[in-house]
Short mmCIF file of C-alpha atoms and ligand atoms in Angstrom, two decimals:
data_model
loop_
_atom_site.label_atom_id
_atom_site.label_comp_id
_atom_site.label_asym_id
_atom_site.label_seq_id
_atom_site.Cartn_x
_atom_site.Cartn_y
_atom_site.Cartn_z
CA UNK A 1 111.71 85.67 91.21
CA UNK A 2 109.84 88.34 89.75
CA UNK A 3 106.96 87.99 92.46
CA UNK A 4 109.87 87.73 95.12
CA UNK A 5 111.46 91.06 93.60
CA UNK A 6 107.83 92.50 94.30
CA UNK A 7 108.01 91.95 97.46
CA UNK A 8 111.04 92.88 98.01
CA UNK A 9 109.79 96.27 96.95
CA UNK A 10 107.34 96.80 99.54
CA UNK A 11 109.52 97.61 102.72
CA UNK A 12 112.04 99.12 100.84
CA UNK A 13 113.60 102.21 102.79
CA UNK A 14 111.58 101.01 105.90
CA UNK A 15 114.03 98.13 106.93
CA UNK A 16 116.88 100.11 108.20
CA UNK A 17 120.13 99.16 107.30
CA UNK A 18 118.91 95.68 106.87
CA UNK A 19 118.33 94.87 103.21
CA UNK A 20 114.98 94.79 102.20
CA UNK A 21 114.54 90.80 101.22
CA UNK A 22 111.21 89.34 99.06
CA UNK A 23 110.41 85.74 98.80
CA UNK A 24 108.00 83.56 97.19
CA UNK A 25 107.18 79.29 97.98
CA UNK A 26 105.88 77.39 94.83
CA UNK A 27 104.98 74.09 94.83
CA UNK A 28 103.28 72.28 91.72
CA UNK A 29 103.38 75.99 89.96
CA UNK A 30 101.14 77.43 92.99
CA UNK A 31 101.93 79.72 95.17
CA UNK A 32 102.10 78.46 98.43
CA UNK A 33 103.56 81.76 100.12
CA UNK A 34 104.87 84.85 100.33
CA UNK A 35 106.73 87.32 102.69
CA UNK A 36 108.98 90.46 102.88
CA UNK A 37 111.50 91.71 104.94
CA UNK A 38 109.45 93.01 108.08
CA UNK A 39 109.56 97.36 108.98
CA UNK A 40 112.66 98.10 110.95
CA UNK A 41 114.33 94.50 109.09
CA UNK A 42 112.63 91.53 111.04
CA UNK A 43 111.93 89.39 110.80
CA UNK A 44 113.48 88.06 107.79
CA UNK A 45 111.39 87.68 104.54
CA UNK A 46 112.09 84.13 104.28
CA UNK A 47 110.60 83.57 108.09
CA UNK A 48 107.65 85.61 107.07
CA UNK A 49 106.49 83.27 104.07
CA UNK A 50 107.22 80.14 105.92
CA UNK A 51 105.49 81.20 108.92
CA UNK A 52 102.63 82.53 106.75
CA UNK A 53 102.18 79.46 104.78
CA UNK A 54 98.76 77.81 105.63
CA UNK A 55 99.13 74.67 103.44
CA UNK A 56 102.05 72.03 103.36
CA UNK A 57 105.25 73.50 102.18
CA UNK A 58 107.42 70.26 102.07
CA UNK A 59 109.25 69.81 98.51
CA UNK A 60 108.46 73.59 97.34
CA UNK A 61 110.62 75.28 95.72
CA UNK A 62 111.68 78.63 97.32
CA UNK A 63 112.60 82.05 95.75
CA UNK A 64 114.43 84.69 97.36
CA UNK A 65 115.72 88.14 96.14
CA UNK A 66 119.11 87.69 98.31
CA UNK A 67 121.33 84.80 99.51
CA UNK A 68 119.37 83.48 102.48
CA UNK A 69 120.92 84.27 106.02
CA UNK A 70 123.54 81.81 107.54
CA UNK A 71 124.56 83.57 110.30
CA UNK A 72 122.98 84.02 113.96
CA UNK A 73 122.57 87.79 114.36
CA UNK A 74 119.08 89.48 115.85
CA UNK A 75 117.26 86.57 114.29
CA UNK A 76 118.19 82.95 113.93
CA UNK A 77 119.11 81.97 110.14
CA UNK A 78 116.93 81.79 107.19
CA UNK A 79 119.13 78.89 106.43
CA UNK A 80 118.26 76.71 109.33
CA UNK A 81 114.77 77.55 109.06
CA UNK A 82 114.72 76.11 105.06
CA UNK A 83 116.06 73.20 105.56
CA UNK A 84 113.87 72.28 108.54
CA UNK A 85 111.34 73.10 106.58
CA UNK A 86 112.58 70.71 104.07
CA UNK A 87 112.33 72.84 100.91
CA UNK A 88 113.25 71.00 97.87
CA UNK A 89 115.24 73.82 95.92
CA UNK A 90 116.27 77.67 97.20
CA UNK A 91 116.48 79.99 93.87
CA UNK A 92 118.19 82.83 95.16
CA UNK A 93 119.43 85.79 92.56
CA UNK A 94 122.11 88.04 94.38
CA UNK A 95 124.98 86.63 96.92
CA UNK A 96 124.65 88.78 100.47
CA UNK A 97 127.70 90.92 101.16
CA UNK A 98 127.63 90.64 104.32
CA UNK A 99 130.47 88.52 105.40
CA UNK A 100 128.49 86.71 107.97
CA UNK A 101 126.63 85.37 105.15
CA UNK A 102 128.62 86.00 101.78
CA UNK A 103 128.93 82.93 100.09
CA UNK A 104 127.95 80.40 102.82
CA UNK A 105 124.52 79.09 102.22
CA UNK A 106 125.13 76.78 99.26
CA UNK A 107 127.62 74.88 100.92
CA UNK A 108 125.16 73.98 104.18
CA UNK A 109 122.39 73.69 101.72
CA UNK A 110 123.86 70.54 100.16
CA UNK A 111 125.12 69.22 103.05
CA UNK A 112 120.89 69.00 103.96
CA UNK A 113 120.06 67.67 100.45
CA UNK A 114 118.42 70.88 99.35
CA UNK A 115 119.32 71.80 95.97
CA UNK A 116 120.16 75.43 95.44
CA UNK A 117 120.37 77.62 91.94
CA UNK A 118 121.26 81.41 92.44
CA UNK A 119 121.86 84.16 89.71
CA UNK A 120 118.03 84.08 88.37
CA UNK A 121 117.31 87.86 87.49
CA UNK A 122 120.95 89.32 88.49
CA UNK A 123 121.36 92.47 86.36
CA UNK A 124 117.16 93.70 87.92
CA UNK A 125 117.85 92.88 91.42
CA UNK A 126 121.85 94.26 91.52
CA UNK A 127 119.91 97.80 90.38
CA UNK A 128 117.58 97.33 92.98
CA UNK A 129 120.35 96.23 95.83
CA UNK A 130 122.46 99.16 94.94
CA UNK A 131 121.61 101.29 98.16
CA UNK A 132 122.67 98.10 100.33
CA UNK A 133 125.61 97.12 98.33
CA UNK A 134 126.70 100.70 98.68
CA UNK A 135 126.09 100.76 102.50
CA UNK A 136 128.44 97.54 102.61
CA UNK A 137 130.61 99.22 100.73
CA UNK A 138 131.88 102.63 102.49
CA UNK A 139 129.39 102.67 104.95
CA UNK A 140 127.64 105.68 103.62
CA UNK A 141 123.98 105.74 102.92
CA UNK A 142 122.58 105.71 99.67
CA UNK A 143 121.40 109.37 98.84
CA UNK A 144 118.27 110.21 96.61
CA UNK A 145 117.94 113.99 95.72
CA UNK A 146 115.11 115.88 94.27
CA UNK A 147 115.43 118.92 92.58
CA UNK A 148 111.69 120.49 90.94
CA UNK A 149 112.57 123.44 88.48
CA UNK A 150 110.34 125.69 86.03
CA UNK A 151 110.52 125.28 82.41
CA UNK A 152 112.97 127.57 82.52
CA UNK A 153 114.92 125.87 85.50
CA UNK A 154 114.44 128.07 88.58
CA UNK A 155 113.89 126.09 91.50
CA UNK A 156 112.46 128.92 93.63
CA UNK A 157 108.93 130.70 92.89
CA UNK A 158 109.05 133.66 94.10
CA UNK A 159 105.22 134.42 93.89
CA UNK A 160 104.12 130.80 95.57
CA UNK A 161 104.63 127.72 97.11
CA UNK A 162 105.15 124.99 93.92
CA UNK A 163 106.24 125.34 90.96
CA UNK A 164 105.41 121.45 89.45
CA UNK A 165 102.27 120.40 89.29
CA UNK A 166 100.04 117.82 91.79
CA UNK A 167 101.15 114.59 89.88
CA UNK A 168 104.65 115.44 89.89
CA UNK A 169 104.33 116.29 93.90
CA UNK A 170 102.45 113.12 94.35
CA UNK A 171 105.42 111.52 93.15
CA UNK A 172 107.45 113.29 95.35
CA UNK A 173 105.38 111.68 97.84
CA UNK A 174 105.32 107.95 96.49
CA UNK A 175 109.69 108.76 96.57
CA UNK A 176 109.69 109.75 100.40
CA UNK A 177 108.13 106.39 101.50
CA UNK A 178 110.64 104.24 100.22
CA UNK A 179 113.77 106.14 101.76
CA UNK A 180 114.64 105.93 105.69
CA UNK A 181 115.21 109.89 105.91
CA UNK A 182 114.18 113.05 104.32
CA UNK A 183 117.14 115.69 104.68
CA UNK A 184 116.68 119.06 104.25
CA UNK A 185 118.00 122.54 105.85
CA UNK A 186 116.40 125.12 107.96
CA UNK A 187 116.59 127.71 105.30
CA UNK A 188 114.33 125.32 103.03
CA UNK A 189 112.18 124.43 105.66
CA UNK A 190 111.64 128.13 106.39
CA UNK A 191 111.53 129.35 102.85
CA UNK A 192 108.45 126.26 102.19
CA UNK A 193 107.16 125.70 105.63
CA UNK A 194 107.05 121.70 104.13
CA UNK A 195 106.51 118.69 106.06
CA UNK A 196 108.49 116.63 104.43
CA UNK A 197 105.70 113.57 104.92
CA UNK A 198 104.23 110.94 103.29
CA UNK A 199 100.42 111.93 102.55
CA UNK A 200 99.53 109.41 99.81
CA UNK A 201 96.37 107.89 101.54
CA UNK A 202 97.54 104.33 103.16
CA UNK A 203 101.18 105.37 103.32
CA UNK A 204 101.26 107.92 105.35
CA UNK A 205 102.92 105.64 108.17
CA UNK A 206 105.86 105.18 106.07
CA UNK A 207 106.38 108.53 106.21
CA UNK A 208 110.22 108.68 106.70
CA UNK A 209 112.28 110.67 109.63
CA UNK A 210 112.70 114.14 108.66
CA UNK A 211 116.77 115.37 109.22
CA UNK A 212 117.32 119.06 109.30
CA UNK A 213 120.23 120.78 108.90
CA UNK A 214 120.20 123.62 111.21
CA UNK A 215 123.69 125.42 112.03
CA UNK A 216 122.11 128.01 113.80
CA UNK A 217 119.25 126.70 115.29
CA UNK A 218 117.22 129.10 113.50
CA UNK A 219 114.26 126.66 112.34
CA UNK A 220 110.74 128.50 113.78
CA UNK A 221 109.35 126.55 116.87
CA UNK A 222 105.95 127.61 114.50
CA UNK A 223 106.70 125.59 111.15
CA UNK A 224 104.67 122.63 110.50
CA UNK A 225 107.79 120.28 110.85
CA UNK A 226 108.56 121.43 114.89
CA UNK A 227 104.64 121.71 115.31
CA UNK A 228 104.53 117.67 113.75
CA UNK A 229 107.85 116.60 115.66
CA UNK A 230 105.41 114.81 118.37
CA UNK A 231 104.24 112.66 115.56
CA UNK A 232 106.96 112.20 113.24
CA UNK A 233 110.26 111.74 114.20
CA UNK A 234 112.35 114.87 113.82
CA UNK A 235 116.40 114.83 114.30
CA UNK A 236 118.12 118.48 114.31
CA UNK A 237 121.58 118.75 113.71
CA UNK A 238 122.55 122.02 114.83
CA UNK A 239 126.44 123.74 116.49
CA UNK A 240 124.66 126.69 118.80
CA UNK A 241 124.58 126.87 122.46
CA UNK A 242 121.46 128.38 122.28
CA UNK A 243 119.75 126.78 125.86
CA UNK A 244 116.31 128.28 125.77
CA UNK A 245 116.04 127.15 122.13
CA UNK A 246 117.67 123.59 122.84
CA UNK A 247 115.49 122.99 126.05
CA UNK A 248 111.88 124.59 123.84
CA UNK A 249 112.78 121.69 120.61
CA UNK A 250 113.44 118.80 123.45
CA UNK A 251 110.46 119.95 124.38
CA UNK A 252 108.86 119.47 121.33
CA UNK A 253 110.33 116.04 120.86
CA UNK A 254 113.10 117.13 118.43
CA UNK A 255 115.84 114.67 118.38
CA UNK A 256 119.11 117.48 118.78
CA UNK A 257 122.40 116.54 117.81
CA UNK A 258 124.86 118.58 118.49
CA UNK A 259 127.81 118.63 115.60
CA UNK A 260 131.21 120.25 115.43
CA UNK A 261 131.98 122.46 112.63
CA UNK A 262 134.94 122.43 109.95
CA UNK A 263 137.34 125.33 109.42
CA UNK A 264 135.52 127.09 107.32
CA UNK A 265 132.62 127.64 109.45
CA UNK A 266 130.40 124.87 107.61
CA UNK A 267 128.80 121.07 108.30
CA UNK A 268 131.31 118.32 107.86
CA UNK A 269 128.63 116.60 105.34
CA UNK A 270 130.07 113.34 104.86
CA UNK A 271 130.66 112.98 108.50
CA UNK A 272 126.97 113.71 109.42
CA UNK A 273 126.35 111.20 106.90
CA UNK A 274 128.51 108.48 108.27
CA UNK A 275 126.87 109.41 111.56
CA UNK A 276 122.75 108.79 109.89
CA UNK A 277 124.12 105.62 108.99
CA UNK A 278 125.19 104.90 112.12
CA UNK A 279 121.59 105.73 113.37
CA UNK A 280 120.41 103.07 111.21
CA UNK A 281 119.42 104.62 108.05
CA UNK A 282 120.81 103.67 104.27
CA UNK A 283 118.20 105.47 102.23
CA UNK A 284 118.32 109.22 102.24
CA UNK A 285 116.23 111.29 100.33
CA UNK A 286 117.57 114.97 100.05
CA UNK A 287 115.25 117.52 99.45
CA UNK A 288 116.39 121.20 99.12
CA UNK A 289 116.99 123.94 97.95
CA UNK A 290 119.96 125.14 95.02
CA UNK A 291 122.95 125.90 97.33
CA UNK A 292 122.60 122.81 99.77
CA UNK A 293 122.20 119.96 96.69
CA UNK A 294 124.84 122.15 94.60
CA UNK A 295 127.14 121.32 97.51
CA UNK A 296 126.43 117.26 97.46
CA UNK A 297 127.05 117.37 94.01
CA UNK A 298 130.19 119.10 94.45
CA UNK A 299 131.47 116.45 96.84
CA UNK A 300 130.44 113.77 94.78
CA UNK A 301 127.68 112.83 97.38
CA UNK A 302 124.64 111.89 95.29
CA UNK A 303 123.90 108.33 93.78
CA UNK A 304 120.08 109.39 91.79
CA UNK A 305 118.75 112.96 91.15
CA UNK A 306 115.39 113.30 90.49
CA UNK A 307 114.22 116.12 88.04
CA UNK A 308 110.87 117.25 87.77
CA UNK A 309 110.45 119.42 85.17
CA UNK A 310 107.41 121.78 84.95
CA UNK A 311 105.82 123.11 81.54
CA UNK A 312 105.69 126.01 82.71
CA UNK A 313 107.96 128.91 83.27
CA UNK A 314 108.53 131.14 86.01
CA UNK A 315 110.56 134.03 83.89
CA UNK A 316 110.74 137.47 86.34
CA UNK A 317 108.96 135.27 89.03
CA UNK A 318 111.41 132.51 89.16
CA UNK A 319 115.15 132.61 90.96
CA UNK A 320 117.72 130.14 91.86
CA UNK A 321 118.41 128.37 88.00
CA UNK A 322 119.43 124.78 88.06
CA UNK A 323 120.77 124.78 84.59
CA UNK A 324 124.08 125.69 85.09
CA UNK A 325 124.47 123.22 88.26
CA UNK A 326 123.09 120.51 86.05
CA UNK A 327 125.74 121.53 83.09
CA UNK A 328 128.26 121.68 85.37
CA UNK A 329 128.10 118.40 86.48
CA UNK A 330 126.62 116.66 83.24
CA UNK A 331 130.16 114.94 83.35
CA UNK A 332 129.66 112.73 86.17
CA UNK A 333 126.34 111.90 85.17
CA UNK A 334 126.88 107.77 84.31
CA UNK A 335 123.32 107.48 82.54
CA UNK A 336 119.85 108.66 82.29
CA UNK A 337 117.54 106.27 84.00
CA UNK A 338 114.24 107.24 82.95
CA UNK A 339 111.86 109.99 81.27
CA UNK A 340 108.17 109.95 82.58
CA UNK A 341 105.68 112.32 81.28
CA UNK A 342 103.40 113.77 84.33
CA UNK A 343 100.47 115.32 82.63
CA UNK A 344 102.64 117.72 81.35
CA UNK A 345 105.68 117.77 83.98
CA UNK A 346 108.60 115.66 82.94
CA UNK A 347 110.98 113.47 85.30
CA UNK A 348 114.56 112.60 84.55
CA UNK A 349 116.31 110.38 86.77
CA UNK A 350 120.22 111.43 86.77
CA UNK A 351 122.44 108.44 87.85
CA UNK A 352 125.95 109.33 89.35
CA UNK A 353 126.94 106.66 90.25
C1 AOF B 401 117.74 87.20 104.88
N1 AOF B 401 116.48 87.65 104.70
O1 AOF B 401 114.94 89.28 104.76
C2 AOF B 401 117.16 89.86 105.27
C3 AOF B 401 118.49 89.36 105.40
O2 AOF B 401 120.61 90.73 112.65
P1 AOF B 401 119.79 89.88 111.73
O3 AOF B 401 119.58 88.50 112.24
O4 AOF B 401 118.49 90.53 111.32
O5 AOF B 401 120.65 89.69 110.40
C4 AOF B 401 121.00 90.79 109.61
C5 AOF B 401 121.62 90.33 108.32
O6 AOF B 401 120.73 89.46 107.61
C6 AOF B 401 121.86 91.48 107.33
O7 AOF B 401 123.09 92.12 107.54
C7 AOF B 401 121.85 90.75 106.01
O8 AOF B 401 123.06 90.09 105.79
C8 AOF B 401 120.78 89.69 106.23
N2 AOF B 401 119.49 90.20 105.76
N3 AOF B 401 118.72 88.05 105.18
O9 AOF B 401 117.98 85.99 104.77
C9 AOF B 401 116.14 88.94 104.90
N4 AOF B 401 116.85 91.15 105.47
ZN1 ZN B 402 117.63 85.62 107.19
#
């Protein structure tokens, strides 16, 4: 299960909002196959190691991060599949919630003589499902933020670009690749000039689709992120009838969407949130600046904040200090995931919910 839980791990964030599945054949303690939820969710990890399995699979034993389909949807079910390919016993740890699945496999497993055990390695994998099981939930996608301060907590340097160091950034970029969407807002973007990407050699197709925030339409048709739209997908949300400026982004294969405002003159957040779940993705990765991750804090809108902490401080050269933010909302925080030392930078993983 822990070799299915691996697998697992490597679409994760790149399956949409289908949940990102591992599994692993055995038979006589070898393993006979393996396979993972495919990008964009099919096909299903379970197809993936049967199909891929080269020798006889009859009598394995099968192990699977998530209660195996029973349901026709885009794909036919995992369950069918199994049983024709007359595994011997299904381990499976966590029970799907999906309705069109919850609870049902056991039942038709039986009924085809396959003996079925599920629960193996619970507590890991319900950490690990927590941005599906959310998603179920409420329908909101799971958010990720990232916040890197000085020593001394500013999270803007006034005299350069970056303020952690290359490991801590690299990171940064290891944390993008297994989210759906980077969100961010113009005033970042313009501030950095960032391209929100993946760039860690090998990975740089799992680069995830960059969201901007954009009231105004202000973003500059010369940032790296308009000039990269071509190649990575870009979605706007913006409330300006601005046509020249609409008509130059289409242009530039920005994805525009055009979003009403609420009283007070600002983004509805949670309903632009609903709506990127509706597009698909459950794994958001928010990376600004003070003012917009204040304001998802505020509303209760984070699940994990990532802290990167330099050794360094900024002092006269810094502005925008986290510290108080972080204070401030030390009260929701539920616990302290981990504390990894990045020659020299620190990361703390908040957990909110
Ligand atoms: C599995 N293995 O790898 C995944 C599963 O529309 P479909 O046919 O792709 O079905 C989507 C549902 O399948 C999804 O909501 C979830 O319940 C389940 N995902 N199941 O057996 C997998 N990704
Ligand atoms: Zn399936």
């Amino acid at each position: 299960m822990k070799l299915a839980l691996l697998q697992a791990k490597k679409n994760l964030g790149n399956t949409s909002d289908n949940p990102a599945v591992g599994c692993v054949i055995v038979k006589n303690n070898f393993v006979m196959s393996s396979g993972c939820t495919g990008i964009n969710g099919r096909p299903h990890a379970e197809q993936n190691a049967l199909i891929y399995s080269r020798n006889d699979i009859k009598k394995s034993n099968l192990y699977v991060t998530l209660e195996p389909c029973s349901n026709y949807g885009k794909t036919s079910p995992c369950v069918k599949s199994i049983i024709k390919s007359k595994i011997n016993k299904v381990f499976f740890s966590l029970k799907d919630p999906d309705t069109r699945s919850n609870n049902k496999c056991t039942k038709q497993f039986k009924k085809n003589r396959v003996k079925v055990n599920c629960g193996i390695l619970s507590s890991e994998m319900k950490n690990f499902y927590r941005s599906y099981y959310k998603s179920k939930a409420c329908g909101l996608p799971f958010v990720t933020a990232k916040m890197a301060v000085s020593k001394d907590y500013y999270t803007k340097n006034n005299k350069g670009k970056w303020i952690t160091n290359e490991f801590s950034r690299g990171r940064v970029h290891l944390m993008r690749q297994n989210h759906d969407c980077v969100l961010s807002s113009s005033k970042t973007i313009s501030d950095d000039n960032s391209s929100l990407t993946c760039r860690i050699m090998g990975l740089e197709k799992r680069s995830p689709i960059r969201i901007i925030l954009d009231k105004k339409l202000e973003i500059s048709t010369r940032s790296t992120i308009v000039k990269t739209a071509y190649k990575y997908r870009t979605i706007i949300f913006f409330n300006k009838n601005n046509k020249k400026k609409i008509k130059t982004l289409k242009n530039l294969k920005i994805i525009l969407v055009k979003t009403s405002l609420k009283d007070d003159g600002n983004f509805d957040i949670k309903k632009i949130l609903f709506k990127i779940k509706k597009f698909g993705f459950s794994r958001i990765f928010l990376e600004s600046g003070l003012k917009l991750t204040t304001y998802f804090l505020t509303e209760g809108l984070i699940d994990d904040l990532h802290l990167f902490i330099s050794s360094k401080k900024l002092g006269n050269n810094g502005s925008n200090n986290f510290k108080k933010v972080i204070k401030l909302f030390s009260k929701n925080i539920k616990f302290v995931n981990e504390k990894v030392n990045l020659h020299g930078d620190k990361l703390i993983t908040y957990r909110f919910v």
